[in-house]
CSV table of N, CA and C in Angstrom, one decimal:
chain,number,residue,atom,x,y,z
A,70,MET,N,1.6,-2.4,-14.6
A,70,MET,CA,2.2,-1.1,-13.6
A,70,MET,C,2.9,-2.1,-12.2
A,71,PRO,N,3.9,-1.3,-11.7
A,71,PRO,CA,4.3,-1.9,-10.5
A,71,PRO,C,3.3,-1.5,-9.4
A,72,VAL,N,3.5,-2.2,-8.5
A,72,VAL,CA,2.9,-2.0,-7.1
A,72,VAL,C,3.9,-1.5,-6.1
A,73,ALA,N,3.3,-0.6,-5.4
A,73,ALA,CA,4.1,0.0,-4.1
A,73,ALA,C,3.6,0.0,-2.9
A,74,TYR,N,3.5,-0.3,-1.7
A,74,TYR,CA,3.3,-0.1,-0.3
A,74,TYR,C,3.8,1.1,0.2
A,75,LEU,N,2.9,1.9,0.6
A,75,LEU,CA,3.2,3.4,1.4
A,75,LEU,C,2.6,3.3,2.8
A,76,LEU,N,3.4,3.8,3.7
A,76,LEU,CA,2.7,4.2,5.1
A,76,LEU,C,2.7,5.6,4.9
A,77,LEU,N,1.3,6.0,5.3
A,77,LEU,CA,1.0,7.2,5.8
A,77,LEU,C,1.0,7.5,7.2
A,78,GLY,N,1.3,8.7,8.0
A,78,GLY,CA,1.3,8.9,9.2
A,78,GLY,C,0.9,10.4,9.4
A,79,SER,N,0.2,10.9,10.4
A,79,SER,CA,0.2,12.2,10.8
A,79,SER,C,-0.1,12.0,12.4
A,80,ASN,N,0.3,13.2,13.1
A,80,ASN,CA,0.4,13.5,14.3
A,80,ASN,C,-0.1,14.8,14.6
A,81,LEU,N,-0.2,15.6,14.1
A,81,LEU,CA,-0.7,17.2,13.9
A,81,LEU,C,-1.8,17.3,13.3
A,82,GLY,N,-2.7,18.2,13.9
A,82,GLY,CA,-3.9,18.6,13.1
A,82,GLY,C,-4.9,17.6,13.0
A,83,ASP,N,-5.7,17.8,12.3
A,83,ASP,CA,-7.0,16.8,12.1
A,83,ASP,C,-6.1,15.8,11.3
A,84,ARG,N,-5.9,14.6,12.2
A,84,ARG,CA,-5.0,13.5,11.4
A,84,ARG,C,-5.7,12.7,10.5
A,85,ALA,N,-7.2,12.4,10.8
A,85,ALA,CA,-7.9,11.9,9.5
A,85,ALA,C,-8.1,12.5,8.5
A,86,THR,N,-8.5,13.6,8.6
A,86,THR,CA,-8.3,14.4,7.3
A,86,THR,C,-7.4,14.7,6.3
A,87,ILE,N,-6.2,14.8,7.3
A,87,ILE,CA,-5.0,15.1,6.6
A,87,ILE,C,-4.7,13.8,5.7
A,88,LEU,N,-5.0,12.5,6.5
A,88,LEU,CA,-4.5,11.1,5.8
A,88,LEU,C,-5.5,10.9,4.6
A,89,ARG,N,-7.0,11.2,4.8
A,89,ARG,CA,-7.7,11.3,3.5
A,89,ARG,C,-7.4,12.1,2.4
A,90,GLU,N,-6.9,13.2,2.6
A,90,GLU,CA,-6.5,14.2,1.7
A,90,GLU,C,-5.2,13.7,0.9
A,91,ALA,N,-4.4,13.3,1.6
A,91,ALA,CA,-3.1,12.8,1.4
A,91,ALA,C,-3.3,11.6,0.5
A,92,LEU,N,-4.5,10.7,0.5
A,92,LEU,CA,-4.9,9.5,-0.3
A,92,LEU,C,-5.3,10.3,-1.6
A,93,GLN,N,-6.1,11.4,-1.6
A,93,GLN,CA,-6.7,12.2,-2.8
A,93,GLN,C,-5.4,12.5,-3.6
A,94,HIS,N,-4.3,13.0,-2.8
A,94,HIS,CA,-3.3,13.6,-3.8
A,94,HIS,C,-2.3,12.7,-4.2
A,95,LEU,N,-2.0,11.7,-3.6
A,95,LEU,CA,-1.3,10.5,-4.3
A,95,LEU,C,-2.0,9.8,-5.5
A,96,GLN,N,-3.5,9.8,-5.4
A,96,GLN,CA,-4.1,9.4,-6.2
A,96,GLN,C,-3.9,10.4,-7.6
A,97,GLU,N,-4.0,11.6,-7.4
A,97,GLU,CA,-3.7,12.6,-8.4
A,97,GLU,C,-2.2,12.5,-9.1
A,98,VAL,N,-1.3,12.1,-8.3
A,98,VAL,CA,0.2,12.7,-8.6
A,98,VAL,C,1.0,11.3,-8.7
A,99,ALA,N,0.3,10.2,-8.3
A,99,ALA,CA,1.4,8.9,-8.2
A,99,ALA,C,0.7,7.9,-8.6
A,100,GLY,N,-0.4,7.4,-8.9
A,100,GLY,CA,-0.9,6.5,-9.4
A,100,GLY,C,-2.5,5.9,-8.8
A,101,THR,N,-2.9,4.9,-8.8
A,101,THR,CA,-3.9,4.4,-8.5
A,101,THR,C,-4.0,3.8,-6.9
A,102,VAL,N,-4.8,4.3,-6.3
A,102,VAL,CA,-4.9,3.7,-4.8
A,102,VAL,C,-5.6,2.3,-5.0
A,103,GLU,N,-5.1,1.3,-4.8
A,103,GLU,CA,-6.1,0.0,-5.0
A,103,GLU,C,-6.2,-0.6,-3.7
A,104,ALA,N,-5.7,-0.3,-2.5
A,104,ALA,CA,-6.2,-0.9,-1.3
A,104,ALA,C,-5.6,0.2,-0.4
A,105,VAL,N,-6.5,0.2,0.9
A,105,VAL,CA,-5.9,1.0,2.0
A,105,VAL,C,-6.2,-0.1,3.4
A,106,SER,N,-5.5,0.0,4.3
A,106,SER,CA,-5.7,-0.6,5.5
A,106,SER,C,-6.8,0.3,6.5
A,107,GLY,N,-6.9,-0.3,7.6
A,107,GLY,CA,-7.8,0.4,8.6
A,107,GLY,C,-6.6,1.3,8.9
A,108,LEU,N,-7.6,2.7,9.7
A,108,LEU,CA,-6.9,3.6,10.7
A,108,LEU,C,-6.3,3.0,11.9
A,109,TYR,N,-4.7,3.3,12.2
A,109,TYR,CA,-4.4,2.8,13.5
A,109,TYR,C,-3.9,4.1,14.1
A,110,GLU,N,-4.3,4.1,15.4
A,110,GLU,CA,-3.5,4.8,16.3
A,110,GLU,C,-2.2,4.3,17.0
A,111,THR,N,-1.1,5.0,16.8
A,111,THR,CA,0.1,4.5,17.3
A,111,THR,C,0.8,5.2,18.3
A,112,ALA,N,1.5,4.7,19.2
A,112,ALA,CA,2.7,5.6,19.8
A,112,ALA,C,3.7,6.0,18.9
A,113,ALA,N,4.3,7.6,19.3
A,113,ALA,CA,5.1,7.9,18.7
A,113,ALA,C,6.5,6.8,18.9
A,114,TRP,N,7.3,6.6,17.7
A,114,TRP,CA,8.5,6.1,18.0
A,114,TRP,C,9.7,6.7,17.7
A,115,GLY,N,10.8,6.3,18.0
A,115,GLY,CA,12.1,6.9,18.3
A,115,GLY,C,12.1,8.4,18.9
A,116,LEU,N,11.1,9.1,18.9
A,116,LEU,CA,10.9,10.4,19.7
A,116,LEU,C,9.7,10.4,20.3
A,117,GLU,N,9.7,9.8,21.5
A,117,GLU,CA,8.1,9.4,21.9
A,117,GLU,C,7.2,10.5,22.5
A,118,ASP,N,8.3,11.5,23.0
A,118,ASP,CA,7.4,12.8,23.6
A,118,ASP,C,6.5,13.5,22.7
A,119,GLN,N,5.6,13.3,22.2
A,119,GLN,CA,4.9,13.7,21.3
A,119,GLN,C,3.5,13.1,21.2
A,120,PRO,N,2.6,13.8,20.4
A,120,PRO,CA,1.1,13.0,20.2
A,120,PRO,C,1.1,11.7,19.4
A,121,PRO,N,0.2,11.0,20.0
A,121,PRO,CA,0.2,9.8,18.9
A,121,PRO,C,-0.1,9.9,17.4
A,122,PHE,N,0.2,8.8,16.7
A,122,PHE,CA,-0.1,9.1,15.3
A,122,PHE,C,-1.4,8.0,14.7
A,123,LEU,N,-1.9,8.6,13.6
A,123,LEU,CA,-2.6,8.0,12.8
A,123,LEU,C,-1.8,7.3,11.7
A,124,ASN,N,-1.9,6.3,11.6
A,124,ASN,CA,-1.4,5.3,10.4
A,124,ASN,C,-2.2,4.6,9.6
A,125,GLN,N,-1.7,4.6,8.4
A,125,GLN,CA,-2.5,3.8,7.4
A,125,GLN,C,-1.7,3.6,6.1
A,126,ALA,N,-1.7,2.1,6.0
A,126,ALA,CA,-0.9,1.5,4.8
A,126,ALA,C,-1.7,1.7,3.3
A,127,VAL,N,-0.8,1.7,2.3
A,127,VAL,CA,-1.6,2.1,1.1
A,127,VAL,C,-0.9,1.1,-0.1
A,128,GLN,N,-1.7,0.5,-1.0
A,128,GLN,CA,-1.3,-0.4,-2.2
A,128,GLN,C,-1.6,0.8,-3.0
A,129,LEU,N,-0.5,1.1,-3.7
A,129,LEU,CA,-0.6,1.7,-4.9
A,129,LEU,C,-0.1,1.5,-6.2
A,130,ARG,N,-0.7,1.5,-7.2
A,130,ARG,CA,-0.3,0.9,-8.6
A,130,ARG,C,0.1,2.2,-9.3
A,131,THR,N,1.7,2.2,-9.5
A,131,THR,CA,2.2,3.4,-10.1
A,131,THR,C,3.0,3.2,-11.3
A,132,SER,N,3.1,3.9,-12.4
A,132,SER,CA,3.9,4.4,-13.6
A,132,SER,C,5.4,4.7,-12.9
A,133,LEU,N,5.1,5.3,-12.1
A,133,LEU,CA,6.4,6.1,-11.2
A,133,LEU,C,7.5,5.0,-11.0
A,134,LEU,N,8.9,5.5,-11.5
A,134,LEU,CA,9.9,4.5,-11.1
A,134,LEU,C,10.3,5.1,-9.5
A,135,PRO,N,10.8,4.4,-8.7
A,135,PRO,CA,11.0,4.4,-7.2
A,135,PRO,C,11.2,6.0,-6.8
A,136,GLU,N,12.4,6.6,-7.4
A,136,GLU,CA,12.8,8.0,-7.0
A,136,GLU,C,11.7,9.0,-7.6
A,137,LYS,N,11.2,8.9,-8.6
A,137,LYS,CA,9.9,9.7,-9.0
A,137,LYS,C,8.8,9.7,-7.9
A,138,LEU,N,8.7,8.1,-7.6
A,138,LEU,CA,7.5,8.0,-6.5
A,138,LEU,C,8.0,8.7,-5.2
A,139,LEU,N,9.3,8.8,-4.7
A,139,LEU,CA,9.7,9.4,-3.7
A,139,LEU,C,9.2,10.8,-3.6
A,140,ASP,N,9.5,11.7,-5.0
A,140,ASP,CA,9.2,13.1,-5.4
A,140,ASP,C,7.6,13.3,-5.1
A,141,ALA,N,6.9,12.2,-5.8
A,141,ALA,CA,5.5,12.2,-5.3
A,141,ALA,C,5.0,12.2,-3.8
A,142,CYS,N,5.8,11.5,-3.2
A,142,CYS,CA,5.4,11.3,-1.7
A,142,CYS,C,5.7,12.5,-0.9
A,143,LEU,N,7.0,13.0,-1.3
A,143,LEU,CA,7.6,14.4,-0.6
A,143,LEU,C,6.3,15.4,-1.0
A,144,ALA,N,6.1,15.6,-2.3
A,144,ALA,CA,5.1,16.8,-2.5
A,144,ALA,C,3.8,16.4,-1.7
A,145,THR,N,3.2,15.4,-1.7
A,145,THR,CA,2.1,14.9,-0.8
A,145,THR,C,2.3,15.8,0.5
A,146,GLU,N,3.5,15.4,1.0
A,146,GLU,CA,3.9,15.7,2.2
A,146,GLU,C,4.0,17.3,2.5
A,147,GLN,N,4.3,18.0,1.5
A,147,GLN,CA,4.8,19.3,1.5
A,147,GLN,C,3.0,20.0,1.4
A,148,GLN,N,2.3,19.4,0.4
A,148,GLN,CA,1.2,20.1,0.3
A,148,GLN,C,0.2,20.0,1.7
A,149,ALA,N,0.3,19.0,2.5
A,149,ALA,CA,-0.1,19.2,3.8
A,149,ALA,C,0.5,19.9,5.1
A,150,GLY,N,1.5,20.6,4.6
A,150,GLY,CA,2.2,21.3,5.7
A,150,GLY,C,3.4,20.9,6.1
A,151,ARG,N,3.9,19.6,5.9
A,151,ARG,CA,4.9,19.1,6.4
A,151,ARG,C,6.3,20.1,6.7
A,152,GLN,N,6.6,20.1,7.8
A,152,GLN,CA,8.0,20.8,8.1
A,152,GLN,C,8.9,20.0,8.7
A,153,ARG,N,10.1,20.0,8.3
A,153,ARG,CA,11.1,18.9,8.7
A,153,ARG,C,12.2,19.8,9.8
A,154,LEU,N,11.7,19.8,11.0
A,154,LEU,CA,12.6,20.4,12.2
A,154,LEU,C,13.4,19.6,12.9
A,155,VAL,N,12.9,18.2,13.3
A,155,VAL,CA,13.5,17.4,14.1
A,155,VAL,C,13.5,15.9,13.5
A,156,ARG,N,14.4,15.0,13.5
A,156,ARG,CA,14.2,13.7,13.0
A,156,ARG,C,13.2,12.9,14.1
A,157,TRP,N,12.4,12.4,13.5
A,157,TRP,CA,11.1,11.7,14.1
A,157,TRP,C,10.4,12.4,14.8
A,158,GLY,N,10.3,13.9,14.4
A,158,GLY,CA,9.3,14.6,15.6
A,158,GLY,C,8.2,14.8,15.1
A,159,ALA,N,7.1,15.4,15.5
A,159,ALA,CA,5.7,15.7,15.1
A,159,ALA,C,5.8,16.2,13.9
A,160,ARG,N,4.6,15.6,13.1
A,160,ARG,CA,4.4,16.1,11.6
A,160,ARG,C,3.1,16.0,11.4
A,161,THR,N,2.8,17.2,10.5
A,161,THR,CA,1.1,16.9,9.7
A,161,THR,C,1.3,15.5,9.0
A,162,LEU,N,2.0,15.3,8.3
A,162,LEU,CA,2.1,13.9,7.3
A,162,LEU,C,3.7,13.6,7.2
A,163,ASP,N,3.6,12.0,7.1
A,163,ASP,CA,4.6,11.5,6.5
A,163,ASP,C,4.1,10.5,5.9
A,164,VAL,N,5.2,10.3,4.6
A,164,VAL,CA,4.5,9.6,3.4
A,164,VAL,C,5.8,8.5,3.4
A,165,ASP,N,6.1,7.0,3.7
A,165,ASP,CA,7.2,6.3,3.5
A,165,ASP,C,6.9,5.3,2.2
A,166,ILE,N,7.7,5.0,1.6
A,166,ILE,CA,7.6,3.9,0.6
A,166,ILE,C,8.2,2.8,1.5
A,167,LEU,N,7.4,1.8,1.7
A,167,LEU,CA,7.7,0.5,2.4
A,167,LEU,C,8.3,-0.3,1.4
A,168,LEU,N,7.7,-0.8,0.3
A,168,LEU,CA,8.0,-1.8,-0.5
A,168,LEU,C,7.6,-1.1,-2.0
A,169,TYR,N,8.4,-1.4,-2.9
A,169,TYR,CA,8.2,-1.2,-4.2
A,169,TYR,C,8.5,-2.6,-5.1
A,170,GLU,N,7.2,-3.2,-5.4
A,170,GLU,CA,7.5,-4.4,-6.1
A,170,GLU,C,8.6,-5.6,-5.2
A,171,ASP,N,9.4,-6.0,-6.0
A,171,ASP,CA,10.3,-6.9,-5.1
A,171,ASP,C,11.9,-6.3,-5.3
A,172,LYS,N,11.9,-4.9,-5.5
A,172,LYS,CA,13.2,-4.1,-6.0
A,172,LYS,C,13.7,-4.0,-4.6
A,173,VAL,N,15.0,-3.8,-4.5
A,173,VAL,CA,16.0,-3.7,-3.5
A,173,VAL,C,16.8,-2.8,-4.3
A,174,LEU,N,16.8,-1.6,-3.4
A,174,LEU,CA,17.3,-0.1,-4.2
A,174,LEU,C,18.0,0.8,-2.8
A,175,HIS,N,19.3,0.9,-2.9
A,175,HIS,CA,20.0,2.1,-2.1
A,175,HIS,C,20.7,3.0,-3.0
A,176,THR,N,19.9,4.2,-2.7
A,176,THR,CA,20.7,5.4,-3.4
A,176,THR,C,20.9,6.5,-2.2
A,177,PRO,N,21.4,7.6,-2.6
A,177,PRO,CA,21.5,8.5,-1.4
A,177,PRO,C,20.4,9.1,-0.9
A,178,ARG,N,19.3,9.2,-1.8
A,178,ARG,CA,17.8,9.5,-1.3
A,178,ARG,C,17.0,8.5,-0.8
A,179,LEU,N,17.2,7.1,-1.3
A,179,LEU,CA,16.1,6.2,-0.9
A,179,LEU,C,16.6,4.7,-0.7
A,180,THR,N,16.2,4.1,0.2
A,180,THR,CA,16.1,3.0,0.2
A,180,THR,C,14.9,1.8,0.3
A,181,VAL,N,15.1,1.1,-0.6
A,181,VAL,CA,13.8,0.1,-0.7
A,181,VAL,C,14.0,-1.2,-0.9
A,182,PRO,N,13.7,-2.2,-0.1
A,182,PRO,CA,12.3,-1.9,1.3
A,182,PRO,C,13.1,-0.9,2.4
A,183,HIS,N,12.0,-0.2,2.9
A,183,HIS,CA,12.5,0.6,4.1
A,183,HIS,C,13.2,-0.1,5.0
A,184,PRO,N,14.3,0.5,5.4
A,184,PRO,CA,15.4,-0.3,6.5
A,184,PRO,C,14.6,-0.5,7.6
A,185,ARG,N,13.8,0.2,8.2
A,185,ARG,CA,13.3,0.0,9.5
A,185,ARG,C,12.0,-0.9,9.6
A,186,LEU,N,11.6,-1.1,8.3
A,186,LEU,CA,10.1,-2.0,8.4
A,186,LEU,C,10.2,-2.9,9.5
A,187,PRO,N,10.9,-3.9,9.3
A,187,PRO,CA,10.7,-5.1,10.3
A,187,PRO,C,10.8,-4.7,11.8
A,188,GLU,N,11.2,-3.7,12.1
A,188,GLU,CA,11.0,-3.3,13.6
A,188,GLU,C,10.1,-2.3,13.9
A,189,ARG,N,9.1,-2.0,13.1
A,189,ARG,CA,8.2,-1.1,13.5
A,189,ARG,C,7.0,-1.9,13.5
A,190,ARG,N,6.3,-2.0,14.4
A,190,ARG,CA,5.0,-2.6,14.5
A,190,ARG,C,4.0,-1.6,14.1
A,191,PHE,N,3.8,-0.3,14.1
A,191,PHE,CA,3.1,0.5,13.8
A,191,PHE,C,3.1,0.8,12.1
A,192,ALA,N,4.2,0.3,11.4
A,192,ALA,CA,4.1,-0.1,10.1
A,192,ALA,C,3.5,-1.5,9.6
A,193,LEU,N,4.0,-2.6,10.4
A,193,LEU,CA,3.7,-3.8,9.7
A,193,LEU,C,2.4,-4.0,10.0
A,194,VAL,N,1.6,-3.4,11.2
A,194,VAL,CA,0.2,-4.1,11.5
A,194,VAL,C,-0.5,-3.5,10.1
A,195,PRO,N,-0.6,-2.1,9.9
A,195,PRO,CA,-1.5,-1.7,8.7
A,195,PRO,C,-1.0,-2.6,7.5
A,196,LEU,N,0.1,-2.7,7.3
A,196,LEU,CA,0.5,-3.6,6.1
A,196,LEU,C,0.1,-4.7,6.0
A,197,ALA,N,-0.1,-5.5,7.2
A,197,ALA,CA,-0.5,-6.6,7.1
A,197,ALA,C,-2.2,-6.8,6.8
A,198,ASP,N,-2.9,-5.8,7.1
A,198,ASP,CA,-4.4,-5.6,6.6
A,198,ASP,C,-4.4,-5.9,5.2
A,199,ILE,N,-3.6,-5.3,4.3
A,199,ILE,CA,-3.6,-5.2,3.0
A,199,ILE,C,-2.6,-6.0,1.9
A,200,ALA,N,-1.6,-6.6,2.8
A,200,ALA,CA,-0.3,-7.3,2.1
A,200,ALA,C,0.4,-8.4,3.1
A,201,ALA,N,-0.7,-9.1,3.7
A,201,ALA,CA,-0.1,-9.9,4.8
A,201,ALA,C,0.9,-11.0,4.1
A,202,ALA,N,0.5,-11.4,2.7
A,202,ALA,CA,1.2,-12.5,2.1
A,202,ALA,C,2.5,-11.8,1.2
A,203,VAL,N,2.8,-10.7,1.2
A,203,VAL,CA,3.6,-10.1,0.4
A,203,VAL,C,4.9,-10.6,1.4
A,204,THR,N,6.2,-11.0,0.3
A,204,THR,CA,7.1,-11.2,0.7
A,204,THR,C,8.3,-10.2,0.8
A,205,HIS,N,8.9,-9.9,2.0
A,205,HIS,CA,10.0,-8.8,1.9
A,205,HIS,C,11.1,-9.3,1.2
A,206,PRO,N,11.7,-8.5,0.2
A,206,PRO,CA,12.4,-9.0,-1.1
A,206,PRO,C,14.1,-9.4,-0.3
A,207,VAL,N,14.2,-9.0,0.8
A,207,VAL,CA,15.9,-9.2,1.4
A,207,VAL,C,15.7,-10.1,2.1
A,208,LEU,N,14.6,-10.0,3.2
A,208,LEU,CA,14.6,-11.0,4.3
A,208,LEU,C,14.0,-12.3,4.0
A,209,LYS,N,13.0,-12.3,2.7
A,209,LYS,CA,12.5,-13.4,2.4
A,209,LYS,C,11.3,-13.8,3.4
A,210,ARG,N,10.9,-13.0,4.4
A,210,ARG,CA,9.7,-13.4,5.1
A,210,ARG,C,8.5,-12.6,4.5
A,211,THR,N,7.1,-13.2,5.0
A,211,THR,CA,6.0,-12.2,4.4
A,211,THR,C,5.8,-11.4,5.6
A,212,VAL,N,5.1,-10.3,5.3
A,212,VAL,CA,4.7,-9.5,6.3
A,212,VAL,C,4.0,-9.9,7.4
A,213,THR,N,3.3,-11.0,7.5
A,213,THR,CA,2.7,-11.8,8.5
A,213,THR,C,4.0,-12.4,9.3
A,214,GLU,N,4.8,-12.8,8.6
A,214,GLU,CA,6.0,-13.4,9.6
A,214,GLU,C,7.0,-12.5,10.1
A,215,LEU,N,6.9,-11.0,9.4
A,215,LEU,CA,7.9,-10.2,10.1
A,215,LEU,C,6.9,-9.5,11.5
A,216,LEU,N,5.9,-9.6,11.0
A,216,LEU,CA,4.8,-9.0,12.3
A,216,LEU,C,4.9,-9.9,13.3
A,217,ALA,N,5.1,-11.3,13.4
A,217,ALA,CA,5.2,-12.3,14.5
A,217,ALA,C,6.5,-12.0,15.1
A,218,SER,N,7.5,-11.6,14.4
A,218,SER,CA,8.8,-11.8,15.1
A,218,SER,C,9.3,-10.3,15.3
A,219,CYS,N,8.1,-9.3,15.1
A,219,CYS,CA,8.9,-7.8,15.5
A,219,CYS,C,8.7,-7.4,17.0
A,220,GLN,N,9.7,-7.0,17.5
A,220,GLN,CA,10.0,-7.2,19.2
A,220,GLN,C,9.6,-5.7,19.6
A,221,ASP,N,9.0,-4.8,18.4
A,221,ASP,CA,8.3,-3.6,18.8
A,221,ASP,C,7.4,-3.6,19.9
A,222,GLU,N,7.3,-2.9,20.8
A,222,GLU,CA,6.3,-3.4,21.7
A,222,GLU,C,5.2,-2.1,22.0
A,223,LEU,N,5.3,-1.1,21.3
A,223,LEU,CA,4.8,0.2,21.3
A,223,LEU,C,3.3,-0.1,20.7
A,224,ALA,N,2.0,0.5,21.4
A,224,ALA,CA,0.5,0.2,21.1
A,224,ALA,C,0.4,0.6,19.8
A,225,VAL,N,-0.2,-0.3,18.9
A,225,VAL,CA,-1.0,-0.1,17.9
A,225,VAL,C,-2.4,-0.4,17.8
A,226,THR,N,-3.4,0.4,17.7
A,226,THR,CA,-4.9,0.3,18.0
A,226,THR,C,-5.4,0.7,16.8
A,227,ARG,N,-6.4,-0.3,16.3
A,227,ARG,CA,-7.3,-0.1,15.0
A,227,ARG,C,-8.2,0.7,15.6
A,228,LEU,N,-8.5,1.8,14.9
A,228,LEU,CA,-9.7,3.0,15.1
A,228,LEU,C,-10.9,2.5,14.0
A,229,LYS,N,-10.6,2.4,12.9
A,229,LYS,CA,-11.9,1.8,12.0
A,229,LYS,C,-11.2,1.1,10.6
């Protein structure tokens, strides 16, 4: 079965509980959670005037094709009470597909690998916990190499 890497993020409510419940929900609807990163508190990216996020990367073994995995991610967000009011705004839960095997996919609904992964320290740091040697299928660089060259200067602090 394919392996996908996801990023979970929350900056509203009991963030740690929301991420824990999201992991359980993903396990029920999307596949087997094989690894999780530590929890990282990160400054908001894009729209910075909001509470800090808790982020966590997840390695998921799934039988779902990428667009069906997206549906499962969106259902997980919905279960957590996600409301899409403002782009990059505060949210109870965000679940992004960062990588799906070595697939490169561009559809109206989904781009894999995540198009802004190389620019986002808040995604690369937790991903490096569980997938440091994984190679970006377009850039042909490992997660460690992407992190070393990332110019994002926003704080990313490991909590546990």
